[in-house]
Short mmCIF file of C-alpha atoms (C1' of nucleotides) in Angstrom, two decimals:
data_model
loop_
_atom_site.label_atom_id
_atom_site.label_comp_id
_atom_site.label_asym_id
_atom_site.label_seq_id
_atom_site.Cartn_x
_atom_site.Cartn_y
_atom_site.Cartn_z
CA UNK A 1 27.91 -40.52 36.37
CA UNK A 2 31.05 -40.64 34.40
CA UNK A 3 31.25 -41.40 30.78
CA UNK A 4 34.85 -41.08 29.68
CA UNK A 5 36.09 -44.11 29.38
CA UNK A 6 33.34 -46.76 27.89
CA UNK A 7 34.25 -48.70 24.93
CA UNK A 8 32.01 -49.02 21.83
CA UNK A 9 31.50 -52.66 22.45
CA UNK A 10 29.13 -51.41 25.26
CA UNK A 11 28.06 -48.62 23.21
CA UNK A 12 26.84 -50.78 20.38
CA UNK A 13 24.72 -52.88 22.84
CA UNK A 14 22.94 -50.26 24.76
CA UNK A 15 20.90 -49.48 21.29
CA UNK A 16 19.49 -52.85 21.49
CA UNK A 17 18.88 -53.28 25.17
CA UNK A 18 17.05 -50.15 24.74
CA UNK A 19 14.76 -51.75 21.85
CA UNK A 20 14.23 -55.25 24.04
CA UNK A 21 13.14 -53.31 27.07
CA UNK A 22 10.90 -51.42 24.66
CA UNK A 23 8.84 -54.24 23.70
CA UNK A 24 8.62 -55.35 27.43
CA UNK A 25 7.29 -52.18 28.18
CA UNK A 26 4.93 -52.36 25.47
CA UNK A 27 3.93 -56.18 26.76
CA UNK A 28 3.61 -54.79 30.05
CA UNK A 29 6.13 -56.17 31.92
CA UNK A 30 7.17 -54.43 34.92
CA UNK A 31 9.82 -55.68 36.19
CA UNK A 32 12.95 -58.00 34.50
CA UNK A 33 16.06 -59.67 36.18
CA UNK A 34 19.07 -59.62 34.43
CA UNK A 35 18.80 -63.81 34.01
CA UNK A 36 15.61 -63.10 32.46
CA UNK A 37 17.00 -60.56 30.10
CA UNK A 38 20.28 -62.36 29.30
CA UNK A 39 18.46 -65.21 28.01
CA UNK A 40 15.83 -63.39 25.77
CA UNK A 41 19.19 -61.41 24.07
CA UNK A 42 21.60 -64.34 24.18
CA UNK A 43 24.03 -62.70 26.51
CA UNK A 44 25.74 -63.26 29.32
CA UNK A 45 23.61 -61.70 32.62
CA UNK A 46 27.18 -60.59 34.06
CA UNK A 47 27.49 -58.78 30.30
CA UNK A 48 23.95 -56.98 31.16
CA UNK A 49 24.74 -55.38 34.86
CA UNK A 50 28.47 -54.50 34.00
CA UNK A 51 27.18 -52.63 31.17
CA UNK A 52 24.48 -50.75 32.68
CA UNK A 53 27.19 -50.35 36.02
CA UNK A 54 28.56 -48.46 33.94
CA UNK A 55 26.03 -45.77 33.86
CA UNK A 56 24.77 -46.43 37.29
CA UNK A 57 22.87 -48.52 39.34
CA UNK A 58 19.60 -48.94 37.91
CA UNK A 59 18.41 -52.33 39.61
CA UNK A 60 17.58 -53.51 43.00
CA UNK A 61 18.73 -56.63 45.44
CA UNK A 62 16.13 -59.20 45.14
CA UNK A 63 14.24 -57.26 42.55
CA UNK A 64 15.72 -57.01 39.08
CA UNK A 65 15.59 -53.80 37.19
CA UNK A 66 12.00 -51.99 36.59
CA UNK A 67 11.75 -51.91 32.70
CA UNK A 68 10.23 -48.56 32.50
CA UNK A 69 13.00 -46.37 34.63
CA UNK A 70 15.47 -48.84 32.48
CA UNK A 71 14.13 -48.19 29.41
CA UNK A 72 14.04 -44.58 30.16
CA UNK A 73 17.44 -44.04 31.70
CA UNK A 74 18.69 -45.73 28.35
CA UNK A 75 16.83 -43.29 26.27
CA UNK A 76 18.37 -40.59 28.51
CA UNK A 77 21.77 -42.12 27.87
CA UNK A 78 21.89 -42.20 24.36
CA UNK A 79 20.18 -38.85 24.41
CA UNK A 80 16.81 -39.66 22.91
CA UNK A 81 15.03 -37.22 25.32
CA UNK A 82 17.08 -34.10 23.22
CA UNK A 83 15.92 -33.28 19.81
CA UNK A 84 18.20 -33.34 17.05
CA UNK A 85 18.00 -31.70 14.01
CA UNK A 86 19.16 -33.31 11.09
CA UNK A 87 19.09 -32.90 7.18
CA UNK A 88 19.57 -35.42 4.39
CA UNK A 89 21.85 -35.06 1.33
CA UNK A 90 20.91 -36.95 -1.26
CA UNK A 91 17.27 -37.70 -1.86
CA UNK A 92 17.48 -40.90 -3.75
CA UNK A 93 15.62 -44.10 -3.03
CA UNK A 94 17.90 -44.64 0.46
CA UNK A 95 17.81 -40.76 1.29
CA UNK A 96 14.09 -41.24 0.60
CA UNK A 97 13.81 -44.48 2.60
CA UNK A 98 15.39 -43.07 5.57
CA UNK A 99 13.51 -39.46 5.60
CA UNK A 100 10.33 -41.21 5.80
CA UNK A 101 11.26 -43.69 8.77
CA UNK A 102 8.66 -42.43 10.88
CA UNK A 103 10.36 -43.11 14.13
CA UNK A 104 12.75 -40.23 13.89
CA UNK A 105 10.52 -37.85 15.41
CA UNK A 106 9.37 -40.17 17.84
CA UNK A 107 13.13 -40.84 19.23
CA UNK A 108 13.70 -36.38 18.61
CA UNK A 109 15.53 -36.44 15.41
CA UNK A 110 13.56 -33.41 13.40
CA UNK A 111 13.79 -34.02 9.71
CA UNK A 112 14.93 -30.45 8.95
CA UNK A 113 15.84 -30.61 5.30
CA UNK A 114 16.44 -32.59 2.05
CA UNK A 115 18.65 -31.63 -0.47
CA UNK A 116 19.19 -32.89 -3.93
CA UNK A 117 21.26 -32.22 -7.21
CA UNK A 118 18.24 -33.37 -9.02
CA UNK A 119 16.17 -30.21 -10.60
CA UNK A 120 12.94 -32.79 -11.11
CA UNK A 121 12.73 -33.13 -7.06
CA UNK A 122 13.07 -29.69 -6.36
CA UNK A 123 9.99 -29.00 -3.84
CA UNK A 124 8.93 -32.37 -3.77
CA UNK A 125 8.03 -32.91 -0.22
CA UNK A 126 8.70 -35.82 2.12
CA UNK A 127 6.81 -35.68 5.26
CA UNK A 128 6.10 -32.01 4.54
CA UNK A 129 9.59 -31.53 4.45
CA UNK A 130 10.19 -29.89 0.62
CA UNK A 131 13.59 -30.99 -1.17
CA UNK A 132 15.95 -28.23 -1.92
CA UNK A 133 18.58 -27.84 -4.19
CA UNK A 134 22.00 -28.15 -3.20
CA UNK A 135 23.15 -24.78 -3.80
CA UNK A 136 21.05 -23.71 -1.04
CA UNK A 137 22.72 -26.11 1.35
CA UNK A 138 25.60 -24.14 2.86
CA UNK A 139 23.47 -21.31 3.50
CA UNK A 140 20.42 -23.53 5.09
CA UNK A 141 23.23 -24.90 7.04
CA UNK A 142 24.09 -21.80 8.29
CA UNK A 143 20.68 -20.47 9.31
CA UNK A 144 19.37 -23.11 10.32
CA UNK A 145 21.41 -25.16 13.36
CA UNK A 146 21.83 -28.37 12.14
CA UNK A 147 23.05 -30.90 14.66
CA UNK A 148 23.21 -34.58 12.40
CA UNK A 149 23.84 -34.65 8.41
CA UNK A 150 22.64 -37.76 6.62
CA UNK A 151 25.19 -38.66 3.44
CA UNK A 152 23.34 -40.83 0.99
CA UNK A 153 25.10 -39.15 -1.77
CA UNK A 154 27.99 -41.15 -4.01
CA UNK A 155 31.34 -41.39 -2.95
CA UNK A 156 32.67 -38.93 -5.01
CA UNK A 157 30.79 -36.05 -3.62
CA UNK A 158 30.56 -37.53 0.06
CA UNK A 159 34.14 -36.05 1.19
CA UNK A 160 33.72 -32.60 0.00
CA UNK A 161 30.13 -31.76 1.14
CA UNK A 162 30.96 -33.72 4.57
CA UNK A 163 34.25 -31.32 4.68
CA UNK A 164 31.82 -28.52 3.69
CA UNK A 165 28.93 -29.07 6.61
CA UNK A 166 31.52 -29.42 9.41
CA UNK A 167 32.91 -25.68 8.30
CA UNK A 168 29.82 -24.54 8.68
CA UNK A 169 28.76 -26.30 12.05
CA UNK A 170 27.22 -29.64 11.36
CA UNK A 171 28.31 -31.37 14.27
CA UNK A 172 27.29 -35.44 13.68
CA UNK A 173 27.62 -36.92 9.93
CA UNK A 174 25.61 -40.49 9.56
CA UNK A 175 27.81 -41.46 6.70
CA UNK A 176 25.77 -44.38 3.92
CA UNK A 177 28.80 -43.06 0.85
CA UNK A 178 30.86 -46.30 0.38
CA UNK A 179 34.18 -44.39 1.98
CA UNK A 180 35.54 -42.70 4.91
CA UNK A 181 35.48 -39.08 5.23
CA UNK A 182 38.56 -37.90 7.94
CA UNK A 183 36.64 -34.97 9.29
CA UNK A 184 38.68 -33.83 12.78
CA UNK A 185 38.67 -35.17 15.53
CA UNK A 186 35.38 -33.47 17.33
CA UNK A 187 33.36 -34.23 14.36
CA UNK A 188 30.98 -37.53 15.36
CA UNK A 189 31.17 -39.57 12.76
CA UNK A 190 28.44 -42.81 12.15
CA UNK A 191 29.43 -45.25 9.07
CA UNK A 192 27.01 -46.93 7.46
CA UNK A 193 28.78 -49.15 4.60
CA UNK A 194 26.35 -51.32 3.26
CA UNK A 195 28.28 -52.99 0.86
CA UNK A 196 30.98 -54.33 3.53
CA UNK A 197 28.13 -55.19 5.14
CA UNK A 198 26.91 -58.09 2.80
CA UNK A 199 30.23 -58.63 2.68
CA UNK A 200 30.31 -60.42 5.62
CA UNK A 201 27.42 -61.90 4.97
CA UNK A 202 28.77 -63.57 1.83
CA UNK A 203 31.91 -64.43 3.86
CA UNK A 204 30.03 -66.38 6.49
CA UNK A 205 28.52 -68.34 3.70
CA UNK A 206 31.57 -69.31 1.85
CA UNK A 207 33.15 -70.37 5.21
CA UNK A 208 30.17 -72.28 6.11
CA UNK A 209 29.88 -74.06 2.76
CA UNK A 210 33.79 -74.72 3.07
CA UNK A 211 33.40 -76.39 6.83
CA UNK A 212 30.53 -78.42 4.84
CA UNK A 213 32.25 -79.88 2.00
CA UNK A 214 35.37 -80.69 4.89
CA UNK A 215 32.82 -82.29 6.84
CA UNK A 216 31.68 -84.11 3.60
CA UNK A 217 35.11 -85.44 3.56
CA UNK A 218 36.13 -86.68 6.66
CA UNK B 1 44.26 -72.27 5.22
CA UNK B 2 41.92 -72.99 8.06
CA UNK B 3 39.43 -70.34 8.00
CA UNK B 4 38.06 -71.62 11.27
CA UNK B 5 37.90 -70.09 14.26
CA UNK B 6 38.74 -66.63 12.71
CA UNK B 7 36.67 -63.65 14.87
CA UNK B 8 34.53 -61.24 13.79
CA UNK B 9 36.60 -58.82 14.55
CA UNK B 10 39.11 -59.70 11.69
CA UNK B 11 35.73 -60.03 9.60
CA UNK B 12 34.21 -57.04 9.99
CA UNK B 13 37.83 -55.37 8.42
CA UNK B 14 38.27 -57.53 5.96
CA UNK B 15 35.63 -55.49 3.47
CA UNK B 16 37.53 -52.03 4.20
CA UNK B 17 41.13 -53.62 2.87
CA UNK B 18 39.56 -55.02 0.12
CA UNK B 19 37.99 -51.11 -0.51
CA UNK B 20 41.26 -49.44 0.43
CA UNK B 21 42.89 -52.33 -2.34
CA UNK B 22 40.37 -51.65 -5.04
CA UNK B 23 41.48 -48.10 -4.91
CA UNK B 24 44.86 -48.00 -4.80
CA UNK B 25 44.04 -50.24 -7.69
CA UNK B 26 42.29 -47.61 -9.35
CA UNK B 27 45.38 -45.26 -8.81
CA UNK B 28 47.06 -47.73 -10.39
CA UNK B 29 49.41 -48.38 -7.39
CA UNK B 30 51.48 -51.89 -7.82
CA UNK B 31 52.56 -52.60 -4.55
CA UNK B 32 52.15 -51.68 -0.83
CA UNK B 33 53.03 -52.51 2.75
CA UNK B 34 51.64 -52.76 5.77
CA UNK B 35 53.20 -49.49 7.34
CA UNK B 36 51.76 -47.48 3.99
CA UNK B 37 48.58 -49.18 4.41
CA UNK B 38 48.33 -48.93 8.03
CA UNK B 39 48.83 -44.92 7.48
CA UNK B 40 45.83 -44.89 5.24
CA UNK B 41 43.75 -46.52 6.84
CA UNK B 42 44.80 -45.32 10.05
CA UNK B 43 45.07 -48.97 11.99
CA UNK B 44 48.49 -50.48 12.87
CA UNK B 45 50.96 -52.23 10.45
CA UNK B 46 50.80 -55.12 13.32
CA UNK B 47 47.07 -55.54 12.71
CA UNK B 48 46.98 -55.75 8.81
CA UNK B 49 49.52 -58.43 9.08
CA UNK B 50 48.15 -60.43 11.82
CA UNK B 51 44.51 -60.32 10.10
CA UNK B 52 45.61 -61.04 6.54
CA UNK B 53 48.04 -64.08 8.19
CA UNK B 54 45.31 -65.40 9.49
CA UNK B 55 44.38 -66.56 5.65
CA UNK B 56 48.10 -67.02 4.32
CA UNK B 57 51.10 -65.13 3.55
CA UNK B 58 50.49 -62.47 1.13
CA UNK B 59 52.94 -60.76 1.05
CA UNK B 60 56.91 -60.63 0.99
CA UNK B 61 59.69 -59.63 3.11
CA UNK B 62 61.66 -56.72 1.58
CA UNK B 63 58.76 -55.34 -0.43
CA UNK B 64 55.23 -55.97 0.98
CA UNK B 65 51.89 -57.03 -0.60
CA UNK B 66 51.46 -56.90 -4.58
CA UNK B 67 47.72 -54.91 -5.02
CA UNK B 68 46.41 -56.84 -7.61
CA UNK B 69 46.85 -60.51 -6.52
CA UNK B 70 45.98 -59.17 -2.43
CA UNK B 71 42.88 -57.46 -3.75
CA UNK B 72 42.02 -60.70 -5.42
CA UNK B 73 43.28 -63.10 -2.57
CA UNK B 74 40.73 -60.75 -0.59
CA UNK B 75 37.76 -61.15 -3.03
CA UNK B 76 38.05 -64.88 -2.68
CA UNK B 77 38.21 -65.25 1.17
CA UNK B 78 34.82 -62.80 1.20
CA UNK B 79 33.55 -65.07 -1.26
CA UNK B 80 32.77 -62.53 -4.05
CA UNK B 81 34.47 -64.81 -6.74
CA UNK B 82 30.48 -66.91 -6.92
CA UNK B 83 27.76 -65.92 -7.64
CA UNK B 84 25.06 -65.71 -4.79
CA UNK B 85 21.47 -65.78 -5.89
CA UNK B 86 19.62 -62.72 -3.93
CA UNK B 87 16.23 -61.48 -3.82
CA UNK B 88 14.14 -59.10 -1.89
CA UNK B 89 11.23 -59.00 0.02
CA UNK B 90 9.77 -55.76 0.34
CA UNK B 91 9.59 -53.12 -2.31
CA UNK B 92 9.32 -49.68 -0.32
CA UNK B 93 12.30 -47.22 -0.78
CA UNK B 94 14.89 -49.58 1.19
CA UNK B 95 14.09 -52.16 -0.89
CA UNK B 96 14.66 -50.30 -4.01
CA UNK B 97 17.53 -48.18 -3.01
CA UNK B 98 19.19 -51.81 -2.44
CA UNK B 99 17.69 -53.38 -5.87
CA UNK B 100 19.11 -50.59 -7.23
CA UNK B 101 22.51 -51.03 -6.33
CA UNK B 102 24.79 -51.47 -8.77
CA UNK B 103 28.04 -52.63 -7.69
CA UNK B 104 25.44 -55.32 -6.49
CA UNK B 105 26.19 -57.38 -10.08
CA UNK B 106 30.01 -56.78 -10.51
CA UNK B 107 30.81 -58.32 -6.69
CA UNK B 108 28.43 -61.32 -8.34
CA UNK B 109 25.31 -61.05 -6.29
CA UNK B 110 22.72 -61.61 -8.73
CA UNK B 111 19.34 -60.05 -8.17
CA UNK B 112 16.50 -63.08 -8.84
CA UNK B 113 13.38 -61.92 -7.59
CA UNK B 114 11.97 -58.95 -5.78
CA UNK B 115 8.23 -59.14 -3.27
CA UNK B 116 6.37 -57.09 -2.06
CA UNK B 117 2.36 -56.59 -0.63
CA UNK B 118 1.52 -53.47 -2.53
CA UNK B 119 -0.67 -54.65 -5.40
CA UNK B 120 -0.13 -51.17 -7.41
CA UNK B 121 3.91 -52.50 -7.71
CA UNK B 122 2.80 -55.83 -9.31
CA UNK B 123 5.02 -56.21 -12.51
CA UNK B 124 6.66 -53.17 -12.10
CA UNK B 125 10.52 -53.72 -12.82
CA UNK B 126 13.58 -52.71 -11.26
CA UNK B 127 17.18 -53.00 -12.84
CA UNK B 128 15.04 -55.52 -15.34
CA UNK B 129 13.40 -57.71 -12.02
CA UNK B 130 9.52 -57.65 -11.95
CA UNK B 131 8.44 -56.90 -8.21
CA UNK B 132 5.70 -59.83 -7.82
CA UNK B 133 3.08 -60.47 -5.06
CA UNK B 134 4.51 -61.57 -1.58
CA UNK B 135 1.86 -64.84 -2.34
CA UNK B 136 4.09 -66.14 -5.30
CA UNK B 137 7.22 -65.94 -2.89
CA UNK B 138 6.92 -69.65 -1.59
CA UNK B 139 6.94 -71.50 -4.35
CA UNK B 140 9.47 -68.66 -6.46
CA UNK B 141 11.88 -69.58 -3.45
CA UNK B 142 11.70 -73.30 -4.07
CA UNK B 143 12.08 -73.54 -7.95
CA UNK B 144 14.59 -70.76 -8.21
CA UNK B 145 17.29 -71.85 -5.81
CA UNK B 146 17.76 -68.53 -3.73
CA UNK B 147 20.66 -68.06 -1.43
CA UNK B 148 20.53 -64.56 0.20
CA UNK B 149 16.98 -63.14 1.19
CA UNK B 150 17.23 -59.08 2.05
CA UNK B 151 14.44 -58.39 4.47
CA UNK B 152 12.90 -55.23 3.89
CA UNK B 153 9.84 -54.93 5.42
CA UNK B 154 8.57 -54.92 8.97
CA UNK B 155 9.08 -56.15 11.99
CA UNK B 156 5.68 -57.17 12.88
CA UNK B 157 6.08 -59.80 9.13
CA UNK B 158 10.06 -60.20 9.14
CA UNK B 159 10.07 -63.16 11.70
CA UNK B 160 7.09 -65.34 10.14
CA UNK B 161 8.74 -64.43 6.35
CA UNK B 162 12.21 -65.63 7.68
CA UNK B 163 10.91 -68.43 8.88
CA UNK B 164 9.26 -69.27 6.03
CA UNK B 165 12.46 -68.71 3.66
CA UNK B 166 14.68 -70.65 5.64
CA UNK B 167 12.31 -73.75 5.68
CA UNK B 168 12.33 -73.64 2.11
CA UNK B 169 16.24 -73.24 1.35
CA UNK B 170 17.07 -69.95 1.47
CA UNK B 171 20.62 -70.08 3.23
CA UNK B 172 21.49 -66.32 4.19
CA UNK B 173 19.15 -63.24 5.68
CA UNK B 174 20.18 -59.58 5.38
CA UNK B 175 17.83 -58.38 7.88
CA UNK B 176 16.85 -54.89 7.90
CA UNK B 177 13.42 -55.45 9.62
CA UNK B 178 14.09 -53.60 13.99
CA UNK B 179 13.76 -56.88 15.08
CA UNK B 180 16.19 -60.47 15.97
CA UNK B 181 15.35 -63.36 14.17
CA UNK B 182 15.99 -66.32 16.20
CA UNK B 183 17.13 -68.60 13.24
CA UNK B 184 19.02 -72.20 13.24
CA UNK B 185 22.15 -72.11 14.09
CA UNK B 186 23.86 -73.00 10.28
CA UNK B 187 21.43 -69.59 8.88
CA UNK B 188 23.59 -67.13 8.55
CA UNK B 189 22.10 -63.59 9.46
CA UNK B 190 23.74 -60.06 8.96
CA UNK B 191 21.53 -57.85 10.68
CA UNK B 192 21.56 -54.02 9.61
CA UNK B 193 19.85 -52.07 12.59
CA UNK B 194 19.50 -48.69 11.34
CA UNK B 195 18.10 -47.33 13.98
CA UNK B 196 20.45 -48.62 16.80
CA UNK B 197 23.25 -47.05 14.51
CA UNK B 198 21.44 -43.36 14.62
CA UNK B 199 21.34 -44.14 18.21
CA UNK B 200 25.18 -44.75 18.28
CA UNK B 201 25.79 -41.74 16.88
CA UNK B 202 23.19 -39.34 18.99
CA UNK B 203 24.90 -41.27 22.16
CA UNK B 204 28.13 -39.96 20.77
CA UNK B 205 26.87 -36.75 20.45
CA UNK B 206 25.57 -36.64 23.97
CA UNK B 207 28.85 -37.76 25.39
CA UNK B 208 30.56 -35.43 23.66
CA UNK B 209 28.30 -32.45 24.51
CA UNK B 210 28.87 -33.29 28.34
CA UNK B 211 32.58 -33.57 28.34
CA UNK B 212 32.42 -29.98 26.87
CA UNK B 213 30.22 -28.88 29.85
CA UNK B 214 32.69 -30.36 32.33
CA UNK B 215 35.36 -28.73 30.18
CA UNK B 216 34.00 -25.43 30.43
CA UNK B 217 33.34 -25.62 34.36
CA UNK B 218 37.13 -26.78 35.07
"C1'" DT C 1 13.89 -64.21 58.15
"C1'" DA C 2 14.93 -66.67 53.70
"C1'" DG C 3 15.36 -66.09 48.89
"C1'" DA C 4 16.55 -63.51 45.08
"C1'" DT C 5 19.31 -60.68 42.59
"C1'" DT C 6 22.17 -56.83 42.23
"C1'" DG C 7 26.78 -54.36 42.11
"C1'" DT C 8 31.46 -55.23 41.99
"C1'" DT C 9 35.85 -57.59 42.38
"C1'" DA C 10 38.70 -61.15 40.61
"C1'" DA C 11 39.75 -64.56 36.99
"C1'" DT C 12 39.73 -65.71 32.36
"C1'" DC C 13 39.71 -65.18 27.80
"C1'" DG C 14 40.60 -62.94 23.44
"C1'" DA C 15 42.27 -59.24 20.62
"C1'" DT C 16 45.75 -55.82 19.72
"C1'" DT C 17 50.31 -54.18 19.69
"C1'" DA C 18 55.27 -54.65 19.97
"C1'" DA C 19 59.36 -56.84 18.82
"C1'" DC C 20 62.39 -59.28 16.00
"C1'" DA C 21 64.27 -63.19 13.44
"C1'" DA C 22 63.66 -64.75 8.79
"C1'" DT C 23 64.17 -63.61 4.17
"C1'" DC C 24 63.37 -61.29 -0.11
"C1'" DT D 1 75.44 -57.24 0.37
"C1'" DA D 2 72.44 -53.82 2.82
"C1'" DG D 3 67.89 -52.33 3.46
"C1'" DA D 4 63.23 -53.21 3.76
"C1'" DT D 5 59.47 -55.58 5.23
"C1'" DT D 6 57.14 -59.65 6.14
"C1'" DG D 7 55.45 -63.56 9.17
"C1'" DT D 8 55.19 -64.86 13.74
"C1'" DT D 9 56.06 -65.09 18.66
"C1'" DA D 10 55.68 -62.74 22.95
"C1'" DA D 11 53.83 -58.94 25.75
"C1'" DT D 12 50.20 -56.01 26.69
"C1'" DC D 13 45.89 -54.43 26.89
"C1'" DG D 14 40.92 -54.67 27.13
"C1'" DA D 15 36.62 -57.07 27.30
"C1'" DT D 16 33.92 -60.85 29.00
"C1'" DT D 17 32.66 -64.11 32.36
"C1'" DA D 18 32.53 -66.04 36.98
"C1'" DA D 19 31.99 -65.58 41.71
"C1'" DC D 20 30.21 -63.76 45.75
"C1'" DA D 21 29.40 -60.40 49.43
"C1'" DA D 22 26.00 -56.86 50.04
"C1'" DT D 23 21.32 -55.97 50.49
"C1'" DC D 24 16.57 -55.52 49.17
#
DNA sequence: TAGATTGTTAATCGATTAACAATC
DNA sequence: TAGATTGTTAATCGATTAACAATC
């Protein structure tokens, strides 16, 4: 099994094959062509097998795929069966929002920390994890491992605390601060820019209203 | 300009110019081209070009884009000139880290309404918005003229409430909710998979970790 | 065996990059 | 005018889809 060498574009859609052959699993389906599949998701079938051909060959001739060794030689790809610690910086409403999505542990992400400038928060604890203050960060950081760090902090401070976490070993940043952060090259980096998000939203309206009044016309 | 047929692809970037544009704004920079921009934001000179010509010629030969006017030209293709009616349906920490978004007003979305099931939030306000009860959000959607629904709640409720919204006028979803929606074809839906992206990134970190294993054996 | 469906190669389609004439 | 930089065409690269032999 060789990795090097697959895109993102597959990347992006292993996440939600894994979630589809979830709920099959949980329906009790044992077994799923790629047909089958392709027409649940809205993709191609072709799409489905070249993607996971390029992990291996999890199916069988005149079979389909068995949706429990799928689902967990998926989780095994995108390394759910490893735990990963991870802290959050910033515990506002979204740090707070994410520290309590209770499927972290489930999929081995262990809440570790949760750091905050606010003094009010200080030992306030989410899912028994207690908020610290950020001056104990870079020491924490230090002692403590820490695989994935969580930026739901503004802008302004995003760049310098991301800067400061990779220094001191942070090796994943899941970055929700409205900007990028250029951290080198070995540093995994996972945007999450809401804003540009509804973005597109609101440009896929105006577009569609546009091909509307057009249509009005003609 | 014929907006039609323009990919996703192009899309998806068009929110990061208009960020990189608002602050070189800021710095109070007049003009730039592509090969300055491209630096930046590290893409190629080619690409801003070719995705900005798909819209019209913004700039001009011998001295490259003015700021202002392609910051603006940008605003109006992504639609952020109107005003787009928004409310949200579920009132947990997502849904009030996003009500509480301010940059939410000055890019012209304009929070109407906010729902959730939790009695003990009843009339509780947030940036001046009363939450109200999730049994008022029928008829609320119908008088008020609501564009953009955020989905912040569940999976198991997201598909029924969608449903529900669309039949009664609301135009766009922002889906949050770990599930596809299966709308009509003219509903526009920007999912935001949270999950699938902290899977992106603990992939990344997987692949990485194994590339240094082979390293170290060569 | 016959039917079904994979794994994989080849063909197509689309997106990105390079190159350069047009022009400010 | 000379230099800079766009807008746009052509070339390349990569991703998706189609097709089918292999095989369960």
């Amino acid at each position: 099994m060789d990795n090097r060498g697959i895109s993102q574009a597959v990347i992006r859609r292993l996440p939600r094959y894994y979630r589809y052959l979830g709920e099959l699993l949980e329906n009790g389906v044992e077994r799923i062509s790629s047909n089958d599949l392709s027409k649940r998701m809205k993709v191609t079938a072709s799409q489905i097998r070249q993607d996971l051909n390029n992990f291996g060959g999890f199916g069988q001739q005149g079979y389909g795929y068995n949706v429990k060794y799928l689902y967990t030689e998926i989780g095994k790809i995108l390394g759910l069966e490893e735990d990963h610690k991870i802290i959050i910086i910033g515990a506002g409403n979204l740090g707070q929002a994410l520290a309590n999505y209770a499927a972290f542990e489930k999929r081995g992400f262990i809440l570790t920390g949760i750091f905050d400038v606010n003094p009010r928060l200080e030992g306030v604890a989410i899912r028994g994890v207690p908020i610290r203050m950020m001056d104990e960060l870079k020491s924490f950081v230090q002692k403590n491992d820490v695989e994935i760090a969580v930026l739901t902090i503004p802008k302004e401070k995003a760049i310098e605390v991301a800067n400061m976490l990779v220094e001191n070993g942070v090796r994943a940043i899941w970055n929700f601060a409205h900007t990028d952060l250029n951290l080198p090259d070995n540093i995994i980096v996972e945007n999450v820019h809401l804003s540009e998000s509804l973005m597109q939203l609101s440009y896929n309206i105006s577009r569609y209203n546009e091909d509307q009044r057009k249509k009005g016309k003609n």
